[in-house]
PDB file of C-alpha atoms in Angstrom:
ATOM      1  CA  MET A   3       0.295  -0.065  -0.031  1.00 86.00           C
ATOM      2  CA  LEU A   4       2.817   2.401   0.939  1.00 92.00           C
ATOM      3  CA  TRP A   5       4.641   1.828  -2.931  1.00 93.00           C
ATOM      4  CA  LEU A   6       1.608   1.967  -4.383  1.00 96.00           C
ATOM      5  CA  LEU A   7       0.065   6.004  -2.651  1.00 96.00           C
ATOM      6  CA  LEU A   8       3.718   7.051  -3.179  1.00 96.00           C
ATOM      7  CA  ILE A   9       3.928   6.429  -6.884  1.00 97.00           C
ATOM      8  CA  ALA A  10       0.041   7.500  -7.181  1.00 97.00           C
ATOM      9  CA  SER A  11       1.437  11.119  -5.291  1.00 98.00           C
ATOM     10  CA  TYR A  12       4.150  11.487  -8.488  1.00 98.00           C
ATOM     11  CA  LEU A  13       1.478  10.651 -10.382  1.00 98.00           C
ATOM     12  CA  ILE A  14      -0.902  13.062  -9.269  1.00 98.00           C
ATOM     13  CA  GLY A  15       1.940  15.497  -9.407  1.00 98.00           C
ATOM     14  CA  SER A  16       2.718  14.293 -13.221  1.00 97.00           C
ATOM     15  CA  ILE A  17      -1.264  15.912 -14.439  1.00 97.00           C
ATOM     16  CA  PRO A  18       0.188  18.893 -16.463  1.00 96.00           C
ATOM     17  CA  THR A  19      -2.454  21.366 -15.383  1.00 96.00           C
ATOM     18  CA  ALA A  20      -0.575  24.808 -16.972  1.00 96.00           C
ATOM     19  CA  LEU A  21      -0.457  22.307 -20.689  1.00 95.00           C
ATOM     20  CA  ILE A  22      -3.857  20.874 -20.870  1.00 96.00           C
ATOM     21  CA  VAL A  23      -5.504  24.469 -20.460  1.00 95.00           C
ATOM     22  CA  GLY A  24      -2.884  25.838 -22.774  1.00 94.00           C
ATOM     23  CA  LYS A  25      -4.418  23.231 -25.076  1.00 93.00           C
ATOM     24  CA  LEU A  26      -7.923  22.762 -24.592  1.00 92.00           C
ATOM     25  CA  ILE A  27      -8.737  26.081 -23.864  1.00 89.00           C
ATOM     26  CA  PHE A  28      -5.992  28.370 -26.034  1.00 91.00           C
ATOM     27  CA  GLY A  29      -4.598  25.249 -28.844  1.00 91.00           C
ATOM     28  CA  VAL A  30      -0.973  25.844 -27.828  1.00 92.00           C
ATOM     29  CA  ASP A  31       1.696  24.130 -26.135  1.00 93.00           C
ATOM     30  CA  ILE A  32       2.644  26.628 -23.307  1.00 94.00           C
ATOM     31  CA  ARG A  33       6.236  25.072 -23.266  1.00 93.00           C
ATOM     32  CA  ASP A  34       6.883  27.003 -26.805  1.00 93.00           C
ATOM     33  CA  HIS A  35       5.581  30.505 -25.405  1.00 92.00           C
ATOM     34  CA  GLY A  36       6.853  33.582 -22.708  1.00 89.00           C
ATOM     35  CA  SER A  37       9.486  31.835 -20.356  1.00 90.00           C
ATOM     36  CA  LYS A  38       8.318  28.292 -22.041  1.00 91.00           C
ATOM     37  CA  ASN A  39       7.873  27.129 -18.341  1.00 93.00           C
ATOM     38  CA  PRO A  40       4.479  25.846 -17.729  1.00 94.00           C
ATOM     39  CA  GLY A  41       3.516  26.961 -14.766  1.00 92.00           C
ATOM     40  CA  ALA A  42       1.183  29.476 -13.147  1.00 92.00           C
ATOM     41  CA  THR A  43       3.394  31.993 -13.403  1.00 92.00           C
ATOM     42  CA  ASN A  44       4.227  31.582 -16.949  1.00 94.00           C
ATOM     43  CA  THR A  45       0.242  30.760 -17.506  1.00 94.00           C
ATOM     44  CA  LEU A  46      -0.211  34.769 -16.044  1.00 92.00           C
ATOM     45  CA  ARG A  47       2.170  36.074 -18.667  1.00 91.00           C
ATOM     46  CA  VAL A  48       0.758  33.641 -22.071  1.00 93.00           C
ATOM     47  CA  LEU A  49      -2.915  32.905 -21.246  1.00 93.00           C
ATOM     48  CA  GLY A  50      -3.887  35.633 -18.534  1.00 92.00           C
ATOM     49  CA  LYS A  51      -5.752  35.158 -15.318  1.00 92.00           C
ATOM     50  CA  GLY A  52      -8.345  33.298 -15.760  1.00 93.00           C
ATOM     51  CA  SER A  53      -5.940  30.354 -17.006  1.00 94.00           C
ATOM     52  CA  ALA A  54      -3.867  31.250 -14.191  1.00 95.00           C
ATOM     53  CA  ILE A  55      -5.684  31.197 -11.565  1.00 96.00           C
ATOM     54  CA  ILE A  56      -7.326  28.313 -12.539  1.00 96.00           C
ATOM     55  CA  VAL A  57      -3.389  26.416 -13.075  1.00 97.00           C
ATOM     56  CA  VAL A  58      -2.515  27.954  -9.901  1.00 97.00           C
ATOM     57  CA  LEU A  59      -5.003  26.093  -7.765  1.00 97.00           C
ATOM     58  CA  VAL A  60      -5.177  23.049  -9.497  1.00 97.00           C
ATOM     59  CA  ASP A  61      -1.236  22.846  -8.805  1.00 97.00           C
ATOM     60  CA  ILE A  62      -2.272  23.875  -5.434  1.00 98.00           C
ATOM     61  CA  GLY A  63      -4.658  20.572  -5.162  1.00 98.00           C
ATOM     62  CA  LYS A  64      -2.126  18.159  -6.530  1.00 98.00           C
ATOM     63  CA  GLY A  65       0.001  18.945  -3.256  1.00 98.00           C
ATOM     64  CA  ALA A  66      -2.685  18.899  -1.137  1.00 98.00           C
ATOM     65  CA  LEU A  67      -3.776  15.822  -2.299  1.00 98.00           C
ATOM     66  CA  ALA A  68      -0.787  13.565  -2.299  1.00 98.00           C
ATOM     67  CA  ALA A  69       0.453  15.264   0.901  1.00 98.00           C
ATOM     68  CA  SER A  70      -3.734  13.595   2.471  1.00 97.00           C
ATOM     69  CA  LEU A  71      -3.079  10.114   1.151  1.00 97.00           C
ATOM     70  CA  PRO A  72      -1.194   8.923   4.163  1.00 96.00           C
ATOM     71  CA  LEU A  73      -4.257  10.234   6.256  1.00 95.00           C
ATOM     72  CA  TYR A  74      -6.791   9.165   4.679  1.00 95.00           C
ATOM     73  CA  PHE A  75      -5.164   5.620   4.873  1.00 95.00           C
ATOM     74  CA  ASN A  76      -4.086   5.986   8.438  1.00 94.00           C
ATOM     75  CA  LEU A  77      -0.217   5.330   7.627  1.00 94.00           C
ATOM     76  CA  ASP A  78       2.246   6.236  10.138  1.00 94.00           C
ATOM     77  CA  VAL A  79       4.882   8.258   7.827  1.00 94.00           C
ATOM     78  CA  GLU A  80       5.225  11.438   7.316  1.00 95.00           C
ATOM     79  CA  PRO A  81       3.271  13.492   4.811  1.00 96.00           C
ATOM     80  CA  LEU A  82       5.771  15.848   3.741  1.00 96.00           C
ATOM     81  CA  TYR A  83       7.186  13.026   1.690  1.00 96.00           C
ATOM     82  CA  PHE A  84       3.853  12.185  -0.073  1.00 98.00           C
ATOM     83  CA  GLY A  85       3.663  15.280  -1.050  1.00 97.00           C
ATOM     84  CA  LEU A  86       7.548  16.049  -2.263  1.00 96.00           C
ATOM     85  CA  LEU A  87       6.707  13.229  -4.821  1.00 97.00           C
ATOM     86  CA  ALA A  88       3.847  14.912  -5.867  1.00 98.00           C
ATOM     87  CA  VAL A  89       6.152  18.026  -6.257  1.00 98.00           C
ATOM     88  CA  ILE A  90       8.387  16.247  -7.957  1.00 97.00           C
ATOM     89  CA  GLY A  91       6.205  15.228 -10.446  1.00 97.00           C
ATOM     90  CA  HIS A  92       4.684  18.646 -10.993  1.00 97.00           C
ATOM     91  CA  CYS A  93       8.805  18.659 -12.266  1.00 97.00           C
ATOM     92  CA  PHE A  94       8.766  16.161 -14.574  1.00 97.00           C
ATOM     93  CA  PRO A  95       5.639  14.888 -15.021  1.00 97.00           C
ATOM     94  CA  ILE A  96       5.248  11.324 -17.026  1.00 97.00           C
ATOM     95  CA  PHE A  97       2.214  13.180 -18.932  1.00 95.00           C
ATOM     96  CA  ALA A  98       4.291  15.224 -20.696  1.00 94.00           C
ATOM     97  CA  GLY A  99       7.737  14.179 -21.589  1.00 93.00           C
ATOM     98  CA  PHE A 100       9.429  15.326 -18.186  1.00 96.00           C
ATOM     99  CA  ARG A 101       9.225  19.057 -18.692  1.00 93.00           C
ATOM    100  CA  GLY A 102       6.991  20.299 -16.334  1.00 94.00           C
ATOM    101  CA  GLY A 103       6.707  23.495 -13.782  1.00 94.00           C
ATOM    102  CA  LYS A 104       9.104  24.962 -10.861  1.00 94.00           C
ATOM    103  CA  ALA A 105       7.610  23.748  -7.617  1.00 92.00           C
ATOM    104  CA  ILE A 106       6.078  26.403  -5.893  1.00 96.00           C
ATOM    105  CA  ALA A 107       2.296  25.770  -5.917  1.00 96.00           C
ATOM    106  CA  THR A 108       2.333  22.622  -5.591  1.00 97.00           C
ATOM    107  CA  THR A 109       5.028  23.307  -2.875  1.00 97.00           C
ATOM    108  CA  ALA A 110       2.346  25.182  -1.792  1.00 97.00           C
ATOM    109  CA  GLY A 111      -0.266  22.773  -1.184  1.00 97.00           C
ATOM    110  CA  THR A 112       1.880  20.115   0.547  1.00 98.00           C
ATOM    111  CA  LEU A 113       2.476  22.857   2.731  1.00 97.00           C
ATOM    112  CA  ALA A 114      -0.983  23.319   3.610  1.00 97.00           C
ATOM    113  CA  VAL A 115      -1.635  19.717   4.869  1.00 97.00           C
ATOM    114  CA  ALA A 116       1.991  18.270   6.102  1.00 95.00           C
ATOM    115  CA  ASN A 117       3.092  21.826   7.982  1.00 94.00           C
ATOM    116  CA  LEU A 118       0.104  25.198   7.749  1.00 95.00           C
ATOM    117  CA  PRO A 119       2.671  27.367   9.990  1.00 93.00           C
ATOM    118  CA  LEU A 120       5.508  26.602   8.044  1.00 94.00           C
ATOM    119  CA  GLY A 121       4.021  26.731   4.746  1.00 96.00           C
ATOM    120  CA  LEU A 122       2.320  30.300   6.109  1.00 96.00           C
ATOM    121  CA  ILE A 123       6.036  31.007   7.008  1.00 95.00           C
ATOM    122  CA  ALA A 124       7.911  30.414   3.484  1.00 96.00           C
ATOM    123  CA  PHE A 125       4.947  31.061   1.527  1.00 96.00           C
ATOM    124  CA  GLY A 126       4.611  35.047   3.287  1.00 97.00           C
ATOM    125  CA  SER A 127       8.515  34.855   2.472  1.00 97.00           C
ATOM    126  CA  PHE A 128       7.799  34.851  -0.752  1.00 97.00           C
ATOM    127  CA  PHE A 129       5.006  37.381  -0.925  1.00 97.00           C
ATOM    128  CA  LEU A 130       7.382  39.657   0.500  1.00 98.00           C
ATOM    129  CA  VAL A 131      10.475  39.040  -1.944  1.00 97.00           C
ATOM    130  CA  ILE A 132       8.352  39.482  -4.864  1.00 97.00           C
ATOM    131  CA  PHE A 133       7.125  42.959  -3.098  1.00 97.00           C
ATOM    132  CA  LEU A 134      11.161  43.476  -2.386  1.00 97.00           C
ATOM    133  CA  SER A 135      12.293  42.603  -5.657  1.00 96.00           C
ATOM    134  CA  LYS A 136       9.878  42.053  -8.646  1.00 96.00           C
ATOM    135  CA  TYR A 137      11.337  38.671  -9.245  1.00 96.00           C
ATOM    136  CA  VAL A 138       9.036  35.740  -9.238  1.00 96.00           C
ATOM    137  CA  PHE A 139      11.933  33.822  -9.116  1.00 96.00           C
ATOM    138  CA  LEU A 140      13.239  35.294  -6.167  1.00 97.00           C
ATOM    139  CA  GLY A 141      11.005  34.692  -3.985  1.00 97.00           C
ATOM    140  CA  SER A 142      10.342  31.370  -5.489  1.00 97.00           C
ATOM    141  CA  ILE A 143      14.079  30.399  -3.888  1.00 97.00           C
ATOM    142  CA  SER A 144      13.339  32.364  -1.404  1.00 97.00           C
ATOM    143  CA  VAL A 145      10.454  29.414  -0.343  1.00 97.00           C
ATOM    144  CA  GLY A 146      13.200  27.300   0.160  1.00 97.00           C
ATOM    145  CA  LEU A 147      15.501  29.294   1.950  1.00 97.00           C
ATOM    146  CA  SER A 148      13.375  30.702   4.165  1.00 96.00           C
ATOM    147  CA  LEU A 149      11.950  26.530   5.231  1.00 96.00           C
ATOM    148  CA  MET A 150      15.604  25.482   5.311  1.00 95.00           C
ATOM    149  CA  ILE A 151      16.739  28.129   7.378  1.00 94.00           C
ATOM    150  CA  TYR A 152      13.641  27.604   9.574  1.00 93.00           C
ATOM    151  CA  SER A 153      14.565  24.167  10.173  1.00 92.00           C
ATOM    152  CA  PHE A 154      18.020  24.869  11.495  1.00 91.00           C
ATOM    153  CA  ILE A 155      16.919  27.011  14.612  1.00 90.00           C
ATOM    154  CA  SER A 156      13.287  25.387  15.095  1.00 84.00           C
ATOM    155  CA  THR A 157      13.456  22.159  17.278  1.00 77.00           C
ATOM    156  CA  ASN A 158      10.230  21.462  15.993  1.00 76.00           C
ATOM    157  CA  VAL A 159      11.033  20.490  12.475  1.00 74.00           C
ATOM    158  CA  ASN A 160      13.226  18.088  11.157  1.00 82.00           C
ATOM    159  CA  PHE A 161      14.054  17.962   7.921  1.00 91.00           C
ATOM    160  CA  GLU A 162      17.046  19.968   7.690  1.00 92.00           C
ATOM    161  CA  LEU A 163      18.845  18.073   5.068  1.00 93.00           C
ATOM    162  CA  ILE A 164      15.056  17.689   2.879  1.00 94.00           C
ATOM    163  CA  PHE A 165      14.371  21.910   3.105  1.00 95.00           C
ATOM    164  CA  LEU A 166      18.583  22.324   1.952  1.00 96.00           C
ATOM    165  CA  PHE A 167      18.328  19.772  -0.894  1.00 96.00           C
ATOM    166  CA  PHE A 168      15.149  21.531  -1.916  1.00 97.00           C
ATOM    167  CA  THR A 169      17.100  24.951  -1.628  1.00 97.00           C
ATOM    168  CA  LEU A 170      19.389  23.620  -4.135  1.00 97.00           C
ATOM    169  CA  PHE A 171      17.054  22.076  -6.563  1.00 97.00           C
ATOM    170  CA  LEU A 172      14.987  25.050  -6.806  1.00 97.00           C
ATOM    171  CA  ILE A 173      17.902  27.102  -7.550  1.00 97.00           C
ATOM    172  CA  TYR A 174      18.433  24.228 -10.185  1.00 97.00           C
ATOM    173  CA  LEU A 175      15.014  24.751 -11.847  1.00 96.00           C
ATOM    174  CA  HIS A 176      15.307  29.098 -11.968  1.00 96.00           C
ATOM    175  CA  ARG A 177      19.265  28.538 -13.312  1.00 96.00           C
ATOM    176  CA  SER A 178      17.673  29.975 -16.798  1.00 94.00           C
ATOM    177  CA  ASN A 179      15.566  32.747 -14.936  1.00 95.00           C
ATOM    178  CA  ILE A 180      19.511  33.395 -12.837  1.00 97.00           C
ATOM    179  CA  ARG A 181      21.291  33.588 -15.760  1.00 97.00           C
ATOM    180  CA  ASN A 182      18.645  36.285 -17.248  1.00 95.00           C
ATOM    181  CA  LEU A 183      19.033  38.544 -14.241  1.00 96.00           C
ATOM    182  CA  ILE A 184      22.993  38.559 -14.385  1.00 96.00           C
ATOM    183  CA  LEU A 185      22.534  38.711 -18.473  1.00 96.00           C
ATOM    184  CA  GLY A 186      19.900  42.054 -17.332  1.00 95.00           C
ATOM    185  CA  ILE A 187      17.032  40.141 -19.078  1.00 93.00           C
ATOM    186  CA  GLU A 188      15.034  38.782 -16.508  1.00 94.00           C
ATOM    187  CA  PRO A 189      11.675  40.498 -16.829  1.00 93.00           C
ATOM    188  CA  LYS A 190       9.911  41.508 -13.538  1.00 94.00           C
ATOM    189  CA  ILE A 191       6.908  40.945 -13.064  1.00 92.00           C
ATOM    190  CA  ASN A 192       5.508  44.351 -13.307  1.00 90.00           C
ATOM    191  CA  ASP A 193       7.195  44.781 -17.227  1.00 89.00           C
ATOM    192  CA  LYS A 194       5.114  45.719 -19.595  1.00 85.00           C
ATOM    193  CA  ASN A 195       6.358  44.470 -22.109  1.00 84.00           C
ATOM    194  CA  LEU A 196       4.591  41.278 -21.223  1.00 85.00           C
ATOM    195  CA  ILE A 197       1.634  42.171 -22.160  1.00 84.00           C
ATOM    196  CA  ASN A 198       3.377  41.569 -26.107  1.00 84.00           C
ATOM    197  CA  ASP A 199       3.643  37.239 -24.963  1.00 83.00           C
ATOM    198  CA  ARG A 200      -0.411  37.413 -24.228  1.00 86.00           C
ATOM    199  CA  ILE A 201      -2.255  35.295 -26.801  1.00 85.00           C
ATOM    200  CA  PRO A 202      -5.952  35.074 -27.532  1.00 79.00           C
ATOM    201  CA  PRO A 203      -7.908  31.747 -26.506  1.00 74.00           C
ATOM    202  CA  LYS A 204      -9.203  29.559 -29.851  1.00 68.00           C
ATOM    203  CA  ASN A 205     -12.428  31.191 -29.030  1.00 60.00           C
ATOM    204  CA  ASN A 206     -11.842  34.836 -29.227  1.00 58.00           C
ATOM    205  CA  ASN A 207     -15.732  35.455 -27.329  1.00 53.00           C
ATOM    206  CA  LEU A 208     -14.190  33.132 -24.389  1.00 52.00           C
ATOM    207  CA  LYS A 209     -12.340  35.862 -21.958  1.00 51.00           C
ATOM    208  CA  MET A 210      -9.321  34.293 -19.854  1.00 54.00           C
TER     209      MET A 210
END
């Protein structure tokens, strides 16, 4: 049962939400547009607010559902492990050629179930860093950093190595953003030129 649920967690995370929304509503592969990342931020950039909200909610739900599996089946196993497998599935989805998103929304769902106070700390950092820097990727990396730092200084959280590797994983996932920042071409969230990447839905009467 345990291994089946761990595999199920990965498969849940592998559901490529942004890819599905892009193809069903807009008839495009979002990985060919904008930053080419099939996540919520690029969905907002390319497909608009409505589509981005759908992607965020479903991706959060993926992490929350996976983390809930051991609770539902009364297993004495840390829910975080199941949620992290969903995060890996989200980033390397078997249903989308292992080309996935960058972990953040699914991580939010995982922490909402596994450790809500820790999730509030991590995503408080996420929004604060974005507000101050206007770079989404810096906010994303700050999620891992805040989890790692808190786990090292808190006696109630014993996931130091997990969050250390998670931080390195986030840095790896955002390596193209880091390179773009160094080159001076990484767009800020309030960059007005991002509207140029917006594409209309297949049905132009459909507002997303």
